[in-house]
mmCIF file of C-alpha atoms and ligand atoms in Angstrom:
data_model
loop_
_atom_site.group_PDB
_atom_site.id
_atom_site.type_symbol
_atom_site.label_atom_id
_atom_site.label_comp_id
_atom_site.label_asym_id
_atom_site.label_seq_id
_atom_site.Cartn_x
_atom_site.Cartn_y
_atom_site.Cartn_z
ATOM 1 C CA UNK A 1 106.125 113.088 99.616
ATOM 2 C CA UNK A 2 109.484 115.040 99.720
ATOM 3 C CA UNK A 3 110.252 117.703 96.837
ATOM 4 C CA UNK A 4 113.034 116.262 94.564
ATOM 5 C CA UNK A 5 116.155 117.856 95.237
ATOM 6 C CA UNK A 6 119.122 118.641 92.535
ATOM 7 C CA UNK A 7 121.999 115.913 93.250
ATOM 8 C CA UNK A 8 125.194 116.872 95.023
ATOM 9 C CA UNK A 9 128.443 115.491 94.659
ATOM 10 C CA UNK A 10 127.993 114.060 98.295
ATOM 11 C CA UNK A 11 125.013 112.331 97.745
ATOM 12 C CA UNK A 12 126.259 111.027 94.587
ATOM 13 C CA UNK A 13 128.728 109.325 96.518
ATOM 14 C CA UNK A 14 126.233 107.846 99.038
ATOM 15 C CA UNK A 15 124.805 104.612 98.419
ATOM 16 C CA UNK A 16 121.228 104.916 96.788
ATOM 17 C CA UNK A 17 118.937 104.772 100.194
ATOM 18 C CA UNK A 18 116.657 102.664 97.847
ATOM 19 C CA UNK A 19 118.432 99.580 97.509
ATOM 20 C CA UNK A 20 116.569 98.142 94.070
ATOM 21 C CA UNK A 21 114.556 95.094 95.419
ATOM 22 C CA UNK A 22 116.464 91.630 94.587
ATOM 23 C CA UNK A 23 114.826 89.493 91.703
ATOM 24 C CA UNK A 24 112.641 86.968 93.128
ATOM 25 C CA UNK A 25 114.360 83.617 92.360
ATOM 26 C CA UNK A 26 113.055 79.763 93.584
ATOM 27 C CA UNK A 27 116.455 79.103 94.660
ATOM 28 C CA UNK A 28 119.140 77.451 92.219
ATOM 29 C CA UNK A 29 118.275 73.912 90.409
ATOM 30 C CA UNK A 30 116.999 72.718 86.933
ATOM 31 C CA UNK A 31 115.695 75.615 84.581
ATOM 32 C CA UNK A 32 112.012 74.406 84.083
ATOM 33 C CA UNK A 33 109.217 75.974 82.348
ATOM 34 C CA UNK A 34 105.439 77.565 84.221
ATOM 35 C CA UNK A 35 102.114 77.747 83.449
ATOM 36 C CA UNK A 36 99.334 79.463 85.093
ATOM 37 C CA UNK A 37 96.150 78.513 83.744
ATOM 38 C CA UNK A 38 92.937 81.700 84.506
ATOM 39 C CA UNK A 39 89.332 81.689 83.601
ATOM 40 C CA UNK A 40 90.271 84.878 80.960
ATOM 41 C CA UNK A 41 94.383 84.668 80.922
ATOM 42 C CA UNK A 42 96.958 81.815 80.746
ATOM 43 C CA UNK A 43 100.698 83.044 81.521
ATOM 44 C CA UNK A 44 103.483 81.094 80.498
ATOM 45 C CA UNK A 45 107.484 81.358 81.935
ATOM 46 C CA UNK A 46 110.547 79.937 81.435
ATOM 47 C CA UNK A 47 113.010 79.858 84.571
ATOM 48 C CA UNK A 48 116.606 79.334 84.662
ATOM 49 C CA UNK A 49 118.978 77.375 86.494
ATOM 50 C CA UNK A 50 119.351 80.577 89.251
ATOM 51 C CA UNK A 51 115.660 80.057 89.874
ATOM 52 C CA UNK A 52 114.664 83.201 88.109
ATOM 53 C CA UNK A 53 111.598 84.012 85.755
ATOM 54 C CA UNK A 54 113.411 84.977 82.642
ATOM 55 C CA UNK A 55 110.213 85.854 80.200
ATOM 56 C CA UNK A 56 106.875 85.217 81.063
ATOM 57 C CA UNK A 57 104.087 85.618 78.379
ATOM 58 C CA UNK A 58 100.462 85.710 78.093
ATOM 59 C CA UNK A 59 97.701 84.799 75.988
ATOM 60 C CA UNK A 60 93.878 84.247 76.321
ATOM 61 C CA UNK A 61 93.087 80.952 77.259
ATOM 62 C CA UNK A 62 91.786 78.948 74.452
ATOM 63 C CA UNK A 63 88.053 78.579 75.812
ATOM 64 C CA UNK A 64 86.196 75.974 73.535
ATOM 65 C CA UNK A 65 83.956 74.282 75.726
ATOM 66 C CA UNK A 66 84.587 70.704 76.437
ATOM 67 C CA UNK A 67 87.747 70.545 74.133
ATOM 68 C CA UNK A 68 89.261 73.806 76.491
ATOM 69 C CA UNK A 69 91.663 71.277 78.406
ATOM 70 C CA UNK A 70 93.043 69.596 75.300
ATOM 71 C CA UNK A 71 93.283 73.467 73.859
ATOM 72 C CA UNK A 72 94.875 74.220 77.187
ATOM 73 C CA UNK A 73 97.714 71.733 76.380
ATOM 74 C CA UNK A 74 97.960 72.477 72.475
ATOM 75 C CA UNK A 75 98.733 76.362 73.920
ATOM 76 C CA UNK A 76 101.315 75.432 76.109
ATOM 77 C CA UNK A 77 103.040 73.289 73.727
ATOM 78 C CA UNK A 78 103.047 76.242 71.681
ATOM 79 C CA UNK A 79 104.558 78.976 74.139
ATOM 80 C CA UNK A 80 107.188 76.300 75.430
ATOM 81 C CA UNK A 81 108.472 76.195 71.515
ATOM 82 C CA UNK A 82 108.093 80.069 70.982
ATOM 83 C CA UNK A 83 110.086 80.609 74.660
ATOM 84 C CA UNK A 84 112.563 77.967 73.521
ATOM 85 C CA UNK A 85 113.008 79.550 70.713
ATOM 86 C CA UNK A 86 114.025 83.036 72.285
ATOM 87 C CA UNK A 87 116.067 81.156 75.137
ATOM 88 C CA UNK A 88 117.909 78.544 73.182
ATOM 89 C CA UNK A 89 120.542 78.146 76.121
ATOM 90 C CA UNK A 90 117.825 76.955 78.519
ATOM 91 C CA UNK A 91 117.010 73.245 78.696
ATOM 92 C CA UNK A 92 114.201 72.750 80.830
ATOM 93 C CA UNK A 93 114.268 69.531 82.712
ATOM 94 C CA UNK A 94 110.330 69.899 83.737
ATOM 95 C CA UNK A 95 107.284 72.171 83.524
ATOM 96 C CA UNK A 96 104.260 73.415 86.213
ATOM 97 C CA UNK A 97 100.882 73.307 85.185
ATOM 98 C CA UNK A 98 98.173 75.037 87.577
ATOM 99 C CA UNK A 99 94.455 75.349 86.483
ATOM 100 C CA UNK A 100 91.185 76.040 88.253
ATOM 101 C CA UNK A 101 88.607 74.709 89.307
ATOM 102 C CA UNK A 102 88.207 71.489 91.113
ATOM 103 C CA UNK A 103 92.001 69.812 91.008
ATOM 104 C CA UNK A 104 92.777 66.317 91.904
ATOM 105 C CA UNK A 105 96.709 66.609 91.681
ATOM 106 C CA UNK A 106 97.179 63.293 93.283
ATOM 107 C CA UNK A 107 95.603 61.692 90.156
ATOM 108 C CA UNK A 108 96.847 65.009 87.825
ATOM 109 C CA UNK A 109 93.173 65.712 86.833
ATOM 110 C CA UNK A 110 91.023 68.921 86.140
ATOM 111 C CA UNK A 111 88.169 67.341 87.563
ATOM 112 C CA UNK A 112 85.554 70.007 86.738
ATOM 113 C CA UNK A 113 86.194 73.797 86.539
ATOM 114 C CA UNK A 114 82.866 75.685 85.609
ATOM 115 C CA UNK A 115 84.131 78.277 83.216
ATOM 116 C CA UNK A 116 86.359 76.132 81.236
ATOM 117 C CA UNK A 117 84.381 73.347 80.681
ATOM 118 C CA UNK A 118 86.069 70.166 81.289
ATOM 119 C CA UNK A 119 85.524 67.838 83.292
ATOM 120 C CA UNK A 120 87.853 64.676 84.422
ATOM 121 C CA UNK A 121 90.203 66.034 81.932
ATOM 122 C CA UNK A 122 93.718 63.965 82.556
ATOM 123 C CA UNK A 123 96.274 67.507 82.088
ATOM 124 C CA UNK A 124 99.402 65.838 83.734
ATOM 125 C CA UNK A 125 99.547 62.941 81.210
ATOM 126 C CA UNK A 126 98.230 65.178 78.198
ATOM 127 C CA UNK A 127 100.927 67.811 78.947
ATOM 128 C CA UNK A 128 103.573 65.238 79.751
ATOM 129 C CA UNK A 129 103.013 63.471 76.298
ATOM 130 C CA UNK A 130 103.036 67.055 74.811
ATOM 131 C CA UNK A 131 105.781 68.785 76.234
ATOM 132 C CA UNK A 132 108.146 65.953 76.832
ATOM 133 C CA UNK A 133 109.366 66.325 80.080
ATOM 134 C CA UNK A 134 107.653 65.314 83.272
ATOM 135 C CA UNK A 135 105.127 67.976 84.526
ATOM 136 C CA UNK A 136 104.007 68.849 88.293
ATOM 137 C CA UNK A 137 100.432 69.492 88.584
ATOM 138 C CA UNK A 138 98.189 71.631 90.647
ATOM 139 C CA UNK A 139 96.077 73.914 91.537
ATOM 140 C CA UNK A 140 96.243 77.571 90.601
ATOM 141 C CA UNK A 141 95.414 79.484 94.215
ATOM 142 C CA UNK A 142 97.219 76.509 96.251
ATOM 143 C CA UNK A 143 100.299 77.180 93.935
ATOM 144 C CA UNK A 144 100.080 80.318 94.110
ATOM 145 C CA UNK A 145 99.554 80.145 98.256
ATOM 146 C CA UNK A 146 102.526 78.072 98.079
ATOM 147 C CA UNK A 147 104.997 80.567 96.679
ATOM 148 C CA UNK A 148 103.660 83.185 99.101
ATOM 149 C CA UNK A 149 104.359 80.449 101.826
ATOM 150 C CA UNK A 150 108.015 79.533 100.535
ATOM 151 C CA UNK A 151 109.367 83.210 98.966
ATOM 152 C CA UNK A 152 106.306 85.725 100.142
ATOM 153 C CA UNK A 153 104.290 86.968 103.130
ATOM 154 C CA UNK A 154 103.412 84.143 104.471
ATOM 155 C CA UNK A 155 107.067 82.557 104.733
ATOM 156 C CA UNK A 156 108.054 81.994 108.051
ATOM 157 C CA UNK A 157 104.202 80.773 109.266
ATOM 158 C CA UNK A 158 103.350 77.364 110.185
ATOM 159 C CA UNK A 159 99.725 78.124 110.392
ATOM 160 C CA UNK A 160 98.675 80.351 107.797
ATOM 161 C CA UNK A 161 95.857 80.718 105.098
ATOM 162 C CA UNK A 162 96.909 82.534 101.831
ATOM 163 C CA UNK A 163 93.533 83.482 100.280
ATOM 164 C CA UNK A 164 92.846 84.779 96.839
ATOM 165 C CA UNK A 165 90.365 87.438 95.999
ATOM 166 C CA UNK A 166 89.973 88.015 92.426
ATOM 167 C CA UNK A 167 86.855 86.685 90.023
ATOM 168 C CA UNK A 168 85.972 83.877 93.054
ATOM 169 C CA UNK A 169 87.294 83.521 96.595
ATOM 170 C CA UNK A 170 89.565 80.678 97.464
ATOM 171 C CA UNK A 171 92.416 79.534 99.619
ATOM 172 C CA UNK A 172 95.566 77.594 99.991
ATOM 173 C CA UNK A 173 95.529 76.233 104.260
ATOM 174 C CA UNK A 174 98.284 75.644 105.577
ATOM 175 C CA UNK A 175 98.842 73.541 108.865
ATOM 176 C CA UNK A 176 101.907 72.457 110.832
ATOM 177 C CA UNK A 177 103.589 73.927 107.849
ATOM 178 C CA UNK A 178 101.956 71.706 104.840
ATOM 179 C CA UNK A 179 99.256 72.592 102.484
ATOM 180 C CA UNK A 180 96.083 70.733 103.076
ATOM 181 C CA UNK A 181 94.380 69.504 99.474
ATOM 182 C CA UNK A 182 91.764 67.886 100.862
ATOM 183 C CA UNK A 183 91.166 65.494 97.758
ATOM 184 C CA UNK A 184 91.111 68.925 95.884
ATOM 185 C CA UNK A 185 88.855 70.575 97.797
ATOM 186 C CA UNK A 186 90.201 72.387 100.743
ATOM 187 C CA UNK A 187 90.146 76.019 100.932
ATOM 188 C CA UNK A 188 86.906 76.622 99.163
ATOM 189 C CA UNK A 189 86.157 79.801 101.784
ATOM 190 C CA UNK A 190 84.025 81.355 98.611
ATOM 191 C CA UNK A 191 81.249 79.183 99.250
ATOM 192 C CA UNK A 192 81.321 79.449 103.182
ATOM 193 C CA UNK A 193 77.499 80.650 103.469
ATOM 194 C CA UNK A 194 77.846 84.030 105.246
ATOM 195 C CA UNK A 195 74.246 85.599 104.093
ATOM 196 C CA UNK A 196 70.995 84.903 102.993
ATOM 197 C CA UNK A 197 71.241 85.865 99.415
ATOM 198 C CA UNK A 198 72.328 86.385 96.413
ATOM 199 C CA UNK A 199 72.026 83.063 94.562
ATOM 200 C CA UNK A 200 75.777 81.900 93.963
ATOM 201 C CA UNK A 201 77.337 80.217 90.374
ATOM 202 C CA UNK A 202 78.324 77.108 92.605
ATOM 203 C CA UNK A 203 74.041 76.726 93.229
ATOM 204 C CA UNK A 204 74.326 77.651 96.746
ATOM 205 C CA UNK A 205 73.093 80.672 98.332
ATOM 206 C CA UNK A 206 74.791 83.554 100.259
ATOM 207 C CA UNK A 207 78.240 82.554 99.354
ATOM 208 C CA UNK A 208 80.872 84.595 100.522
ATOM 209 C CA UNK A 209 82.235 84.972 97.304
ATOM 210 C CA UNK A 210 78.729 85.890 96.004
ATOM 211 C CA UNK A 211 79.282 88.703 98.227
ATOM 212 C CA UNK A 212 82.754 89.484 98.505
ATOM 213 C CA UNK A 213 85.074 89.060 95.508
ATOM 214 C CA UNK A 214 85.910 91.572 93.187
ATOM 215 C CA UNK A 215 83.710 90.438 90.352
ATOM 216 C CA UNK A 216 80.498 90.542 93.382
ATOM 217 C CA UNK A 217 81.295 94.107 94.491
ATOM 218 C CA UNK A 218 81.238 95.536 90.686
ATOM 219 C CA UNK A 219 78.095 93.247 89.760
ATOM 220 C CA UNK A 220 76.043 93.872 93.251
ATOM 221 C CA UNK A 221 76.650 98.121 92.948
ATOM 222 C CA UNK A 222 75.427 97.839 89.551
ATOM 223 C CA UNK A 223 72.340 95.564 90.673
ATOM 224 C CA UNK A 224 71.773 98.271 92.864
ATOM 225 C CA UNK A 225 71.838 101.493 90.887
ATOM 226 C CA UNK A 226 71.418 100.516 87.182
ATOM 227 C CA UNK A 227 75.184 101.894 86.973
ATOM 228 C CA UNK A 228 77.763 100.020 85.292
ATOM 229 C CA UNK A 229 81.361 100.145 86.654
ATOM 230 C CA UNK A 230 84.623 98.702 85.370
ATOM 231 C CA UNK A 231 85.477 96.671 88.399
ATOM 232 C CA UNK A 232 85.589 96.629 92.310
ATOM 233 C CA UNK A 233 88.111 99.862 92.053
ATOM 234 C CA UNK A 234 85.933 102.126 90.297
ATOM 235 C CA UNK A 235 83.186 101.201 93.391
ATOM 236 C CA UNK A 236 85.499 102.021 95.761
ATOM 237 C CA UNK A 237 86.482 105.307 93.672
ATOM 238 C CA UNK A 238 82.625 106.011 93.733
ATOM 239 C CA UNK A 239 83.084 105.698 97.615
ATOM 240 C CA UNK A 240 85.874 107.624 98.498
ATOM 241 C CA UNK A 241 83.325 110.555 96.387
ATOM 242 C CA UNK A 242 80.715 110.216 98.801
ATOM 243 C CA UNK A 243 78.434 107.847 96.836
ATOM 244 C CA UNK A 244 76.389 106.356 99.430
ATOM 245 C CA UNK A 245 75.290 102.831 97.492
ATOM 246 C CA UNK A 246 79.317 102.003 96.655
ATOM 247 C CA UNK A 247 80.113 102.905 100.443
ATOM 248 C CA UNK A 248 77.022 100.224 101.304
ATOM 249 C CA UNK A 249 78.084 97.695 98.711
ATOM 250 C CA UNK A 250 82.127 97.994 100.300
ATOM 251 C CA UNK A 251 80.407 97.737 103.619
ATOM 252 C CA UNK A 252 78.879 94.142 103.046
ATOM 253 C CA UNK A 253 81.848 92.711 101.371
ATOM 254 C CA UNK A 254 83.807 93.934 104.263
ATOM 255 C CA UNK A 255 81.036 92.679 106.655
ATOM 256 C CA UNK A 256 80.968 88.777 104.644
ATOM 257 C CA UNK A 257 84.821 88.655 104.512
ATOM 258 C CA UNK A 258 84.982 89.461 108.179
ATOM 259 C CA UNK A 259 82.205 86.715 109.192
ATOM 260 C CA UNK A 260 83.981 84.324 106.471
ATOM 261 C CA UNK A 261 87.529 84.363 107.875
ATOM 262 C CA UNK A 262 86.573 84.666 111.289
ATOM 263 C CA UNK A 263 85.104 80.729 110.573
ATOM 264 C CA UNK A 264 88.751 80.187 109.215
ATOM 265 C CA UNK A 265 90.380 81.565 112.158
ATOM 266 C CA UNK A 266 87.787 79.172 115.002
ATOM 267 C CA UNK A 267 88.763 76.271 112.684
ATOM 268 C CA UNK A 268 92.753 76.417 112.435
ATOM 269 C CA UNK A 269 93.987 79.088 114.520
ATOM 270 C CA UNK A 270 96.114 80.409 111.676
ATOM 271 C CA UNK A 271 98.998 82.901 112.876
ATOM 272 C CA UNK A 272 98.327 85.177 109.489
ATOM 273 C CA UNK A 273 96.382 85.948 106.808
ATOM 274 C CA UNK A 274 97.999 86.553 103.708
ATOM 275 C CA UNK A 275 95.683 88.106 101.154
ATOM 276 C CA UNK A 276 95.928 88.179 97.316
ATOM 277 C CA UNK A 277 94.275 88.549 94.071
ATOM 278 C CA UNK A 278 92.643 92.102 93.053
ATOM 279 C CA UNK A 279 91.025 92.691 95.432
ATOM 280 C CA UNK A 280 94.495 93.165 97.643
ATOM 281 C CA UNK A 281 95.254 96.269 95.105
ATOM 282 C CA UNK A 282 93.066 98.168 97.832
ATOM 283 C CA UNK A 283 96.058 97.697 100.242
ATOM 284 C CA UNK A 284 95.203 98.934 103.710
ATOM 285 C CA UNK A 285 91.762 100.390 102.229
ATOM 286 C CA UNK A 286 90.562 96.951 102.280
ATOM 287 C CA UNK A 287 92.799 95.965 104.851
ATOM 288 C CA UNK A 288 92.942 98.229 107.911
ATOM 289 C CA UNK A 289 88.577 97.839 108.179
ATOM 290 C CA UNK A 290 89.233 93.963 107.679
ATOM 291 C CA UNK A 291 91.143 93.355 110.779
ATOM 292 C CA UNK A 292 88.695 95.843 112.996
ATOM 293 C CA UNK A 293 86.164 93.817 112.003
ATOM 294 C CA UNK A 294 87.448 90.309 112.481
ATOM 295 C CA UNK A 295 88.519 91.768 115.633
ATOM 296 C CA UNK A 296 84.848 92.568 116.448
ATOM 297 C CA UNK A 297 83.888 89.339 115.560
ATOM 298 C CA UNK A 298 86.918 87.181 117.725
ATOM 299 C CA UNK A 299 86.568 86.838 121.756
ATOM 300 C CA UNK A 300 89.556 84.738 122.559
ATOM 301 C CA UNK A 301 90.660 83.258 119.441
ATOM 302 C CA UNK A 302 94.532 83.990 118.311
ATOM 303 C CA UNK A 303 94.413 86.686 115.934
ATOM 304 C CA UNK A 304 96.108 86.394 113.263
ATOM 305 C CA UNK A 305 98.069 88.732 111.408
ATOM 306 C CA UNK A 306 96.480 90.176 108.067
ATOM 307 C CA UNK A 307 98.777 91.063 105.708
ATOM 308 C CA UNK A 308 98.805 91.554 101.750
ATOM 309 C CA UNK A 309 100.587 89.080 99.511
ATOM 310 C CA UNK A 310 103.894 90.010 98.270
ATOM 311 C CA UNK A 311 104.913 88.385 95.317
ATOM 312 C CA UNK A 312 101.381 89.683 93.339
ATOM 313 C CA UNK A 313 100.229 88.797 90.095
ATOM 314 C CA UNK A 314 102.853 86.352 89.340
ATOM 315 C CA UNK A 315 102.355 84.506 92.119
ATOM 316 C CA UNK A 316 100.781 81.197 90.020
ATOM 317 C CA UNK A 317 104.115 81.271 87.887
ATOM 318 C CA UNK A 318 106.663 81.062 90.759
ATOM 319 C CA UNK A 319 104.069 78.388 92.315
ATOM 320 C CA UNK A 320 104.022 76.382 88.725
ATOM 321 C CA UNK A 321 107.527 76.770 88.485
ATOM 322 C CA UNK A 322 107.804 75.368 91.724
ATOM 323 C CA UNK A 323 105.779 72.511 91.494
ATOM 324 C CA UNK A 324 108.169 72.029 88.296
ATOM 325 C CA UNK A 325 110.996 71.942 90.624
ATOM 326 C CA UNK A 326 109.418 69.269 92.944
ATOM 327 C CA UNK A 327 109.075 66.597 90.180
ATOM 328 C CA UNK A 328 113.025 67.182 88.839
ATOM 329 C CA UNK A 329 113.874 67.304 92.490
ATOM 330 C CA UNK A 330 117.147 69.677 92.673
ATOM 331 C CA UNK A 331 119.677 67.742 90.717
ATOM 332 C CA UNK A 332 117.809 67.432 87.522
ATOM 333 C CA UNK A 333 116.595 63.700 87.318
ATOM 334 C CA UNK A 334 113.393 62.530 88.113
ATOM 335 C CA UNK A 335 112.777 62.508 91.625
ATOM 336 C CA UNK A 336 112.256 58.750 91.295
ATOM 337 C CA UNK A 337 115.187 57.766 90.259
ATOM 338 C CA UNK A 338 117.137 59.631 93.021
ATOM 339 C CA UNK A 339 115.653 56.848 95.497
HETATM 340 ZN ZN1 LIG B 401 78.984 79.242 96.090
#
């Protein structure tokens, strides 16, 4: 770090060597409204006709058991009046709804999600009824993957996996340039068995997100020393001090996520990794050790680039928003009645 320096009159007249970063935007089209559906959190947005995010908001999500999906719409209903409200020039034409879980966004279901309780739970016709406009539906880590692959890190790759580290493991594939869904169910790398043990929520055993998220790092140092800790950071604050159990906990996430991806990488040759979710707030702490050991792991497989998401915790609103997009198409109407 360089020692601030008083301001001359010649480097006044410099341009700033910082240029501020330019807003992310989706591109120009129909101002729609987001939602990003988490297990604790549910953000909402409302993004104008440039493409940008002009207030997002959050609340808790409205857990209630089997009911949480219709609660899930009644919330949203209720932001998309209290945004309207504030931003009475901006008509949205559509909104983006993306929710854990198991997702059939073919059909528009939540077909199961295990902390939320529903299950078969028809959101794109409940929020379409409710909000009034037509709503694109999805999932929350492949919408999120998907503005990483169109405005983040992974733009530019044809072949490249966009995987979330946060609570659970997941992550949005992309082949040939298209995101795989597999009925729903693609890109569920957290319960790639990598280990024995521990038992994992899903009812398997030595899942790699058992092992390997954030949530498994905090909860398997604190198995392991009676010690409580805040989250995955304050482990790996306990390890840069020396404490030996933290380093060992670090060690076997590292360990599973290397095994883990390297099955991703024999499978579909990705050219890049992009990773995101908390766990990606280590940076190249998490990072640097990641790619030695995947390289340890790989003989002649490509090697893909790892690289930390850009776009960050908003990443599910700039998805939802464009998965808003997609139903309006870019003129406004519906995209069926373009054809
Ligand atoms: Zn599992």
């Amino acid at each position: 770090m360089t020692a601030p320096q008083p301001l001359t009159e010649a480097m006044m007249n410099e341009p700033p060597r910082t240029a501020r970063p330019k807003p992310l935007s989706i591109g120009p089209g129909p101002a729609v409204l987001a939602f990003d559906v988490g297990g604790t959190d549910m953000k909402a947005a409302i993004v104008d006709r440039r493409g940008r995010l002009l207030e997002s908001v959050r609340v808790p999500t409205p857990l209630d058991g089997e009911r949480t999906g219709a609660r899930v719409v009644e919330a949203a209903a209720a932001l998309a009046a209290e945004l309207g409200q504030r931003h009475p020039g901006v008509r949205p034409a559509a909104a983006g709804l993306l929710v854990p879980g198991h997702v059939d966004e073919k059909r528009g279901v939540g077909v199961f999600a295990e902390n939320l309780g529903w299950r078969d739970f028809p959101f794109r016709e409940r929020a379409e009824l409710s909000l009034g406009v037509p709503v694109g539906f999805g999932h929350d880590v492949r919408g999120a993957g998907v503005a990483e692959h169109r405005l983040g890190a992974a733009r530019g790759f044809d072949d490249v996996l966009v995987v979330t580290i946060g609570t659970g493991i997941a992550a949005a594939v992309f082949v040939d340039g298209a995101l795989r869904t597999g009925g729903g169910l693609a890109g569920e790398i957290g319960h790639d068995r990598v280990a024995e043990g521990p038992i994992c929520a899903c009812g398997g055993r030595g899942c790699l997100e058992a092992v390997a998220s954030a949530a498994a790092i905090a909860r398997r140092y604190t198995q392991r020393t009676g010690t409580a800790v805040s989250g995955a950071r304050e482990v790996l604050e306990r390890r840069r001090d020396g404490d030996l159990d933290a380093a060992e906990t670090w060690d076997g996430a590292l360990n599973a996520l290397a095994l883990g991806l390297s099955h991703s990488v024999a499978l579909l040759a990705p050219q890049a990794i992009v990773i995101g979710g908390g766990l990606a707030e280590a940076g190249e702490e998490l990072l640097r050790p990641l790619r030695e050991r995947l390289d340890g792991i790989l003989t002649f497989h490509r090697r893909p680039l790892i690289v930390k998401a850009s776009i960050g915790a908003d990443a599910g609103l700039y998805g939802s928003a464009l998965a808003a997009r997609e139903v309006v198409g870019a003129a406004g109407a519906p995209a069926g009645a373009l054809a």
